Amino acid sequence: MNVAGLELLAEASGMLARFKLKINPSIDVNDSTAIILNAKKYENGKTGVILIGGGSPKNFMLQTEPQIQEVLMIPEAGQDYDINITDARPDTGGLSGAPPSEAASWGKIDPTKLDETVTAYLDSTVAFPLMAAYVIQTTKPKKLKRLYDRGEELRKKLIKSYLENNKEVEELRSFIKKLSVNLNYRRKDSNKLS
């Protein structure tokens, strides 16, 4: 909303052409997807999510698996572990209260691991401090993986897996070229009118 307000101000000030703010959510989608794929495919690990609340953050975190499976066409089964803390009930129809079985139907959670998922219908201000205290008291610190610092490496692995598995890559490249030609044509046409 703040970005929209700034754009409105730029328009009112006659500066819309100079308002060059670009937000690219693809960066976050690809980075989070690269982390999950790397853990499972390249480090032979398991992945899991702890979802506190719901809404967009819940969907964003869970979309990594459909991104891997459906968009990039890399064979994968879904998150191995899923813990949900929410005060939203599934019977009201809100996605914040959607149970793990709903996530499994979209490939977000491995359907063979549904019996290991946990949903606690509890206020997060109660649940999270209890969980944090439990973890601090029962586990030893682990070596940090520094995933953010490994971003370039993880993205390269994601691209490699994408190109190896997606049978539609050439068709998509052709589509991108056509879009680029059409966009350049429209820009030239627009410049002639100015």
PDB file of C-alpha atoms in Angstrom:
ATOM      1  CA  MET A   1       0.000   0.000   0.000  1.00  0.00           C
ATOM      2  CA  ASN A   2       2.898   2.342   0.731  1.00  0.00           C
ATOM      3  CA  VAL A   3       4.358   1.659  -2.710  1.00  0.00           C
ATOM      4  CA  ALA A   4       0.979   2.401  -4.284  1.00  0.00           C
ATOM      5  CA  GLY A   5       0.832   5.665  -2.317  1.00  0.00           C
ATOM      6  CA  LEU A   6       4.267   6.692  -3.550  1.00  0.00           C
ATOM      7  CA  GLU A   7       3.267   5.918  -7.118  1.00  0.00           C
ATOM      8  CA  LEU A   8       0.153   8.066  -6.708  1.00  0.00           C
ATOM      9  CA  LEU A   9       2.299  10.912  -5.357  1.00  0.00           C
ATOM     10  CA  ALA A  10       4.715  10.552  -8.283  1.00  0.00           C
ATOM     11  CA  GLU A  11       1.776  10.750 -10.702  1.00  0.00           C
ATOM     12  CA  ALA A  12       0.343  13.833  -8.976  1.00  0.00           C
ATOM     13  CA  SER A  13       3.779  15.463  -9.088  1.00  0.00           C
ATOM     14  CA  GLY A  14       4.223  14.809 -12.804  1.00  0.00           C
ATOM     15  CA  MET A  15       7.102  12.441 -12.053  1.00  0.00           C
ATOM     16  CA  LEU A  16       5.515   9.079 -12.878  1.00  0.00           C
ATOM     17  CA  ALA A  17       8.003   8.454 -15.707  1.00  0.00           C
ATOM     18  CA  ARG A  18      10.831   8.824 -13.184  1.00  0.00           C
ATOM     19  CA  PHE A  19       9.222   6.541 -10.611  1.00  0.00           C
ATOM     20  CA  LYS A  20      11.325   3.465 -11.289  1.00  0.00           C
ATOM     21  CA  LEU A  21      10.649   1.362  -8.201  1.00  0.00           C
ATOM     22  CA  LYS A  22      10.542  -2.300  -9.119  1.00  0.00           C
ATOM     23  CA  ILE A  23       9.604  -5.031  -6.721  1.00  0.00           C
ATOM     24  CA  ASN A  24      10.522  -8.485  -7.913  1.00  0.00           C
ATOM     25  CA  PRO A  25       8.932 -11.276  -5.859  1.00  0.00           C
ATOM     26  CA  SER A  26      10.502 -13.817  -8.227  1.00  0.00           C
ATOM     27  CA  ILE A  27      13.792 -13.370  -6.394  1.00  0.00           C
ATOM     28  CA  ASP A  28      12.266 -14.587  -3.112  1.00  0.00           C
ATOM     29  CA  VAL A  29      10.371 -17.406  -4.838  1.00  0.00           C
ATOM     30  CA  ASN A  30      13.510 -18.687  -6.552  1.00  0.00           C
ATOM     31  CA  ASP A  31      15.737 -18.267  -3.492  1.00  0.00           C
ATOM     32  CA  SER A  32      13.359 -20.120  -1.147  1.00  0.00           C
ATOM     33  CA  THR A  33      12.853 -22.824  -3.789  1.00  0.00           C
ATOM     34  CA  ALA A  34      16.620 -23.171  -4.232  1.00  0.00           C
ATOM     35  CA  ILE A  35      17.084 -23.681  -0.481  1.00  0.00           C
ATOM     36  CA  ILE A  36      14.484 -26.467  -0.350  1.00  0.00           C
ATOM     37  CA  LEU A  37      15.746 -28.208  -3.498  1.00  0.00           C
ATOM     38  CA  ASN A  38      19.346 -28.032  -2.324  1.00  0.00           C
ATOM     39  CA  ALA A  39      18.509 -29.554   1.055  1.00  0.00           C
ATOM     40  CA  LYS A  40      16.655 -32.481  -0.490  1.00  0.00           C
ATOM     41  CA  LYS A  41      18.412 -33.191  -3.773  1.00  0.00           C
ATOM     42  CA  TYR A  42      21.985 -32.071  -3.224  1.00  0.00           C
ATOM     43  CA  GLU A  43      22.459 -32.589   0.512  1.00  0.00           C
ATOM     44  CA  ASN A  44      20.167 -35.650   0.836  1.00  0.00           C
ATOM     45  CA  GLY A  45      18.396 -34.003   3.728  1.00  0.00           C
ATOM     46  CA  LYS A  46      14.819 -33.508   4.773  1.00  0.00           C
ATOM     47  CA  THR A  47      12.813 -30.326   4.938  1.00  0.00           C
ATOM     48  CA  GLY A  48      10.052 -29.082   7.146  1.00  0.00           C
ATOM     49  CA  VAL A  49       8.036 -26.024   7.884  1.00  0.00           C
ATOM     50  CA  ILE A  50       6.816 -24.448  11.077  1.00  0.00           C
ATOM     51  CA  LEU A  51       3.842 -22.283  10.198  1.00  0.00           C
ATOM     52  CA  ILE A  52       2.779 -19.770  12.803  1.00  0.00           C
ATOM     53  CA  GLY A  53      -0.529 -18.208  11.796  1.00  0.00           C
ATOM     54  CA  GLY A  54      -1.514 -18.294   8.169  1.00  0.00           C
ATOM     55  CA  GLY A  55      -2.314 -16.125   5.220  1.00  0.00           C
ATOM     56  CA  SER A  56       0.309 -15.047   2.710  1.00  0.00           C
ATOM     57  CA  PRO A  57       3.381 -16.130   4.729  1.00  0.00           C
ATOM     58  CA  LYS A  58       1.924 -19.646   5.071  1.00  0.00           C
ATOM     59  CA  ASN A  59       1.214 -19.856   1.362  1.00  0.00           C
ATOM     60  CA  PHE A  60       4.595 -18.367   0.443  1.00  0.00           C
ATOM     61  CA  MET A  61       6.506 -20.912   2.501  1.00  0.00           C
ATOM     62  CA  LEU A  62       4.497 -23.831   1.184  1.00  0.00           C
ATOM     63  CA  GLN A  63       4.664 -22.767  -2.482  1.00  0.00           C
ATOM     64  CA  THR A  64       8.277 -23.911  -2.817  1.00  0.00           C
ATOM     65  CA  GLU A  65       7.228 -27.502  -3.459  1.00  0.00           C
ATOM     66  CA  PRO A  66       4.618 -26.791  -6.183  1.00  0.00           C
ATOM     67  CA  GLN A  67       7.218 -24.459  -7.732  1.00  0.00           C
ATOM     68  CA  ILE A  68       9.707 -27.340  -7.825  1.00  0.00           C
ATOM     69  CA  GLN A  69       7.216 -29.952  -9.008  1.00  0.00           C
ATOM     70  CA  GLU A  70       4.731 -28.175 -11.254  1.00  0.00           C
ATOM     71  CA  VAL A  71       6.519 -25.139 -12.640  1.00  0.00           C
ATOM     72  CA  LEU A  72      10.122 -26.336 -12.825  1.00  0.00           C
ATOM     73  CA  MET A  73       9.038 -29.980 -13.354  1.00  0.00           C
ATOM     74  CA  ILE A  74      11.701 -31.382 -11.025  1.00  0.00           C
ATOM     75  CA  PRO A  75      10.585 -34.683  -9.462  1.00  0.00           C
ATOM     76  CA  GLU A  76       9.879 -34.077  -5.772  1.00  0.00           C
ATOM     77  CA  ALA A  77       7.288 -35.112  -3.178  1.00  0.00           C
ATOM     78  CA  GLY A  78       6.733 -32.189  -0.778  1.00  0.00           C
ATOM     79  CA  GLN A  79       7.920 -31.072   2.646  1.00  0.00           C
ATOM     80  CA  ASP A  80       8.843 -33.919   4.977  1.00  0.00           C
ATOM     81  CA  TYR A  81       7.644 -32.257   8.183  1.00  0.00           C
ATOM     82  CA  ASP A  82       4.876 -29.778   8.861  1.00  0.00           C
ATOM     83  CA  ILE A  83       3.934 -28.047  12.103  1.00  0.00           C
ATOM     84  CA  ASN A  84       1.002 -25.624  12.024  1.00  0.00           C
ATOM     85  CA  ILE A  85       0.095 -23.242  14.816  1.00  0.00           C
ATOM     86  CA  THR A  86      -3.095 -21.377  14.089  1.00  0.00           C
ATOM     87  CA  ASP A  87      -6.268 -20.166  15.701  1.00  0.00           C
ATOM     88  CA  ALA A  88      -8.106 -20.458  12.362  1.00  0.00           C
ATOM     89  CA  ARG A  89     -10.364 -23.468  12.063  1.00  0.00           C
ATOM     90  CA  PRO A  90     -10.642 -25.349   8.755  1.00  0.00           C
ATOM     91  CA  ASP A  91     -14.451 -25.543   8.964  1.00  0.00           C
ATOM     92  CA  THR A  92     -14.761 -21.794   8.290  1.00  0.00           C
ATOM     93  CA  GLY A  93     -13.087 -22.226   4.895  1.00  0.00           C
ATOM     94  CA  GLY A  94     -10.219 -19.794   5.401  1.00  0.00           C
ATOM     95  CA  LEU A  95      -6.896 -20.972   4.010  1.00  0.00           C
ATOM     96  CA  SER A  96      -5.165 -19.975   7.238  1.00  0.00           C
ATOM     97  CA  GLY A  97      -6.929 -22.928   8.841  1.00  0.00           C
ATOM     98  CA  ALA A  98      -6.332 -25.333   5.953  1.00  0.00           C
ATOM     99  CA  PRO A  99      -5.066 -28.634   7.381  1.00  0.00           C
ATOM    100  CA  PRO A 100      -1.926 -30.443   6.175  1.00  0.00           C
ATOM    101  CA  SER A 101      -4.088 -32.778   4.073  1.00  0.00           C
ATOM    102  CA  GLU A 102      -5.075 -29.747   1.972  1.00  0.00           C
ATOM    103  CA  ALA A 103      -1.389 -28.868   1.538  1.00  0.00           C
ATOM    104  CA  ALA A 104      -0.675 -32.471   0.502  1.00  0.00           C
ATOM    105  CA  SER A 105      -3.323 -32.253  -2.204  1.00  0.00           C
ATOM    106  CA  TRP A 106      -1.260 -29.458  -3.800  1.00  0.00           C
ATOM    107  CA  GLY A 107       2.078 -31.263  -3.417  1.00  0.00           C
ATOM    108  CA  LYS A 108       3.186 -28.897  -0.660  1.00  0.00           C
ATOM    109  CA  ILE A 109       3.483 -31.648   1.963  1.00  0.00           C
ATOM    110  CA  ASP A 110       4.630 -35.186   1.161  1.00  0.00           C
ATOM    111  CA  PRO A 111       1.367 -37.200   1.343  1.00  0.00           C
ATOM    112  CA  THR A 112       3.223 -40.207   2.735  1.00  0.00           C
ATOM    113  CA  LYS A 113       4.246 -38.098   5.752  1.00  0.00           C
ATOM    114  CA  LEU A 114       0.786 -36.772   6.693  1.00  0.00           C
ATOM    115  CA  ASP A 115       0.682 -38.887   9.840  1.00  0.00           C
ATOM    116  CA  GLU A 116       3.760 -36.991  11.064  1.00  0.00           C
ATOM    117  CA  THR A 117       2.235 -33.524  10.647  1.00  0.00           C
ATOM    118  CA  VAL A 118       1.001 -31.563  13.636  1.00  0.00           C
ATOM    119  CA  THR A 119      -1.634 -28.846  13.847  1.00  0.00           C
ATOM    120  CA  ALA A 120      -2.095 -27.010  17.121  1.00  0.00           C
ATOM    121  CA  TYR A 121      -5.193 -24.815  17.328  1.00  0.00           C
ATOM    122  CA  LEU A 122      -3.685 -22.332  19.713  1.00  0.00           C
ATOM    123  CA  ASP A 123      -2.823 -18.660  19.834  1.00  0.00           C
ATOM    124  CA  SER A 124       0.718 -18.140  18.549  1.00  0.00           C
ATOM    125  CA  THR A 125       1.620 -15.884  21.488  1.00  0.00           C
ATOM    126  CA  VAL A 126       1.187 -18.936  23.714  1.00  0.00           C
ATOM    127  CA  ALA A 127       2.549 -21.645  21.423  1.00  0.00           C
ATOM    128  CA  PHE A 128       5.700 -20.018  20.085  1.00  0.00           C
ATOM    129  CA  PRO A 129       7.300 -19.154  23.462  1.00  0.00           C
ATOM    130  CA  LEU A 130       6.614 -22.720  24.644  1.00  0.00           C
ATOM    131  CA  MET A 131       8.192 -24.193  21.532  1.00  0.00           C
ATOM    132  CA  ALA A 132      11.203 -21.878  21.704  1.00  0.00           C
ATOM    133  CA  ALA A 133      11.805 -22.693  25.384  1.00  0.00           C
ATOM    134  CA  TYR A 134      11.569 -26.422  24.639  1.00  0.00           C
ATOM    135  CA  VAL A 135      14.077 -26.231  21.778  1.00  0.00           C
ATOM    136  CA  ILE A 136      16.522 -24.104  23.770  1.00  0.00           C
ATOM    137  CA  GLN A 137      16.401 -26.524  26.717  1.00  0.00           C
ATOM    138  CA  THR A 138      16.536 -29.803  24.781  1.00  0.00           C
ATOM    139  CA  THR A 139      18.885 -29.269  21.846  1.00  0.00           C
ATOM    140  CA  LYS A 140      22.511 -28.342  21.414  1.00  0.00           C
ATOM    141  CA  PRO A 141      23.399 -25.460  19.097  1.00  0.00           C
ATOM    142  CA  LYS A 142      24.092 -26.559  15.525  1.00  0.00           C
ATOM    143  CA  LYS A 143      26.595 -25.215  13.054  1.00  0.00           C
ATOM    144  CA  LEU A 144      24.963 -22.436  11.030  1.00  0.00           C
ATOM    145  CA  LYS A 145      24.440 -23.278   7.355  1.00  0.00           C
ATOM    146  CA  ARG A 146      24.638 -19.637   6.183  1.00  0.00           C
ATOM    147  CA  LEU A 147      22.149 -20.293   3.379  1.00  0.00           C
ATOM    148  CA  TYR A 148      21.798 -16.634   2.456  1.00  0.00           C
ATOM    149  CA  ASP A 149      25.564 -16.432   1.887  1.00  0.00           C
ATOM    150  CA  ARG A 150      25.293 -19.469  -0.418  1.00  0.00           C
ATOM    151  CA  GLY A 151      22.556 -17.894  -2.562  1.00  0.00           C
ATOM    152  CA  GLU A 152      24.473 -17.864  -5.844  1.00  0.00           C
ATOM    153  CA  GLU A 153      25.537 -21.503  -5.443  1.00  0.00           C
ATOM    154  CA  LEU A 154      21.985 -22.610  -4.597  1.00  0.00           C
ATOM    155  CA  ARG A 155      20.444 -20.689  -7.519  1.00  0.00           C
ATOM    156  CA  LYS A 156      22.944 -22.332  -9.921  1.00  0.00           C
ATOM    157  CA  LYS A 157      21.880 -25.757  -8.646  1.00  0.00           C
ATOM    158  CA  LEU A 158      18.218 -24.788  -9.059  1.00  0.00           C
ATOM    159  CA  ILE A 159      18.820 -23.649 -12.644  1.00  0.00           C
ATOM    160  CA  LYS A 160      20.781 -26.830 -13.423  1.00  0.00           C
ATOM    161  CA  SER A 161      17.974 -29.044 -12.098  1.00  0.00           C
ATOM    162  CA  TYR A 162      15.345 -26.974 -13.913  1.00  0.00           C
ATOM    163  CA  LEU A 163      17.111 -27.248 -17.269  1.00  0.00           C
ATOM    164  CA  GLU A 164      17.735 -30.985 -16.810  1.00  0.00           C
ATOM    165  CA  ASN A 165      14.141 -31.840 -15.877  1.00  0.00           C
ATOM    166  CA  ASN A 166      11.765 -29.421 -17.596  1.00  0.00           C
ATOM    167  CA  LYS A 167      10.795 -30.836 -20.984  1.00  0.00           C
ATOM    168  CA  GLU A 168       9.203 -27.520 -21.997  1.00  0.00           C
ATOM    169  CA  VAL A 169      12.371 -25.389 -21.778  1.00  0.00           C
ATOM    170  CA  GLU A 170      12.786 -24.927 -25.540  1.00  0.00           C
ATOM    171  CA  GLU A 171       9.117 -24.072 -25.970  1.00  0.00           C
ATOM    172  CA  LEU A 172       9.402 -21.533 -23.126  1.00  0.00           C
ATOM    173  CA  ARG A 173      12.544 -20.002 -24.686  1.00  0.00           C
ATOM    174  CA  SER A 174      10.662 -19.563 -27.950  1.00  0.00           C
ATOM    175  CA  PHE A 175       7.772 -17.924 -26.078  1.00  0.00           C
ATOM    176  CA  ILE A 176      10.150 -15.501 -24.311  1.00  0.00           C
ATOM    177  CA  LYS A 177      11.698 -14.520 -27.666  1.00  0.00           C
ATOM    178  CA  LYS A 178       8.252 -13.831 -29.127  1.00  0.00           C
ATOM    179  CA  LEU A 179       7.340 -11.703 -26.103  1.00  0.00           C
ATOM    180  CA  SER A 180      10.586  -9.779 -26.411  1.00  0.00           C
ATOM    181  CA  VAL A 181      10.003  -9.080 -30.115  1.00  0.00           C
ATOM    182  CA  ASN A 182       6.413  -7.953 -29.442  1.00  0.00           C
ATOM    183  CA  LEU A 183       7.530  -5.741 -26.547  1.00  0.00           C
ATOM    184  CA  ASN A 184      10.265  -4.085 -28.651  1.00  0.00           C
ATOM    185  CA  TYR A 185       7.792  -3.560 -31.490  1.00  0.00           C
ATOM    186  CA  ARG A 186       5.310  -1.884 -29.118  1.00  0.00           C
ATOM    187  CA  ARG A 187       8.034   0.347 -27.653  1.00  0.00           C
ATOM    188  CA  LYS A 188       9.083   1.501 -31.140  1.00  0.00           C
ATOM    189  CA  ASP A 189       5.433   2.080 -32.060  1.00  0.00           C
ATOM    190  CA  SER A 190       4.908   4.049 -28.835  1.00  0.00           C
ATOM    191  CA  ASN A 191       7.997   6.183 -29.470  1.00  0.00           C
ATOM    192  CA  LYS A 192       6.704   7.083 -32.948  1.00  0.00           C
ATOM    193  CA  LEU A 193       3.461   8.381 -31.405  1.00  0.00           C
ATOM    194  CA  SER A 194       5.306  10.555 -28.862  1.00  0.00           C
TER     195      SER A 194
END
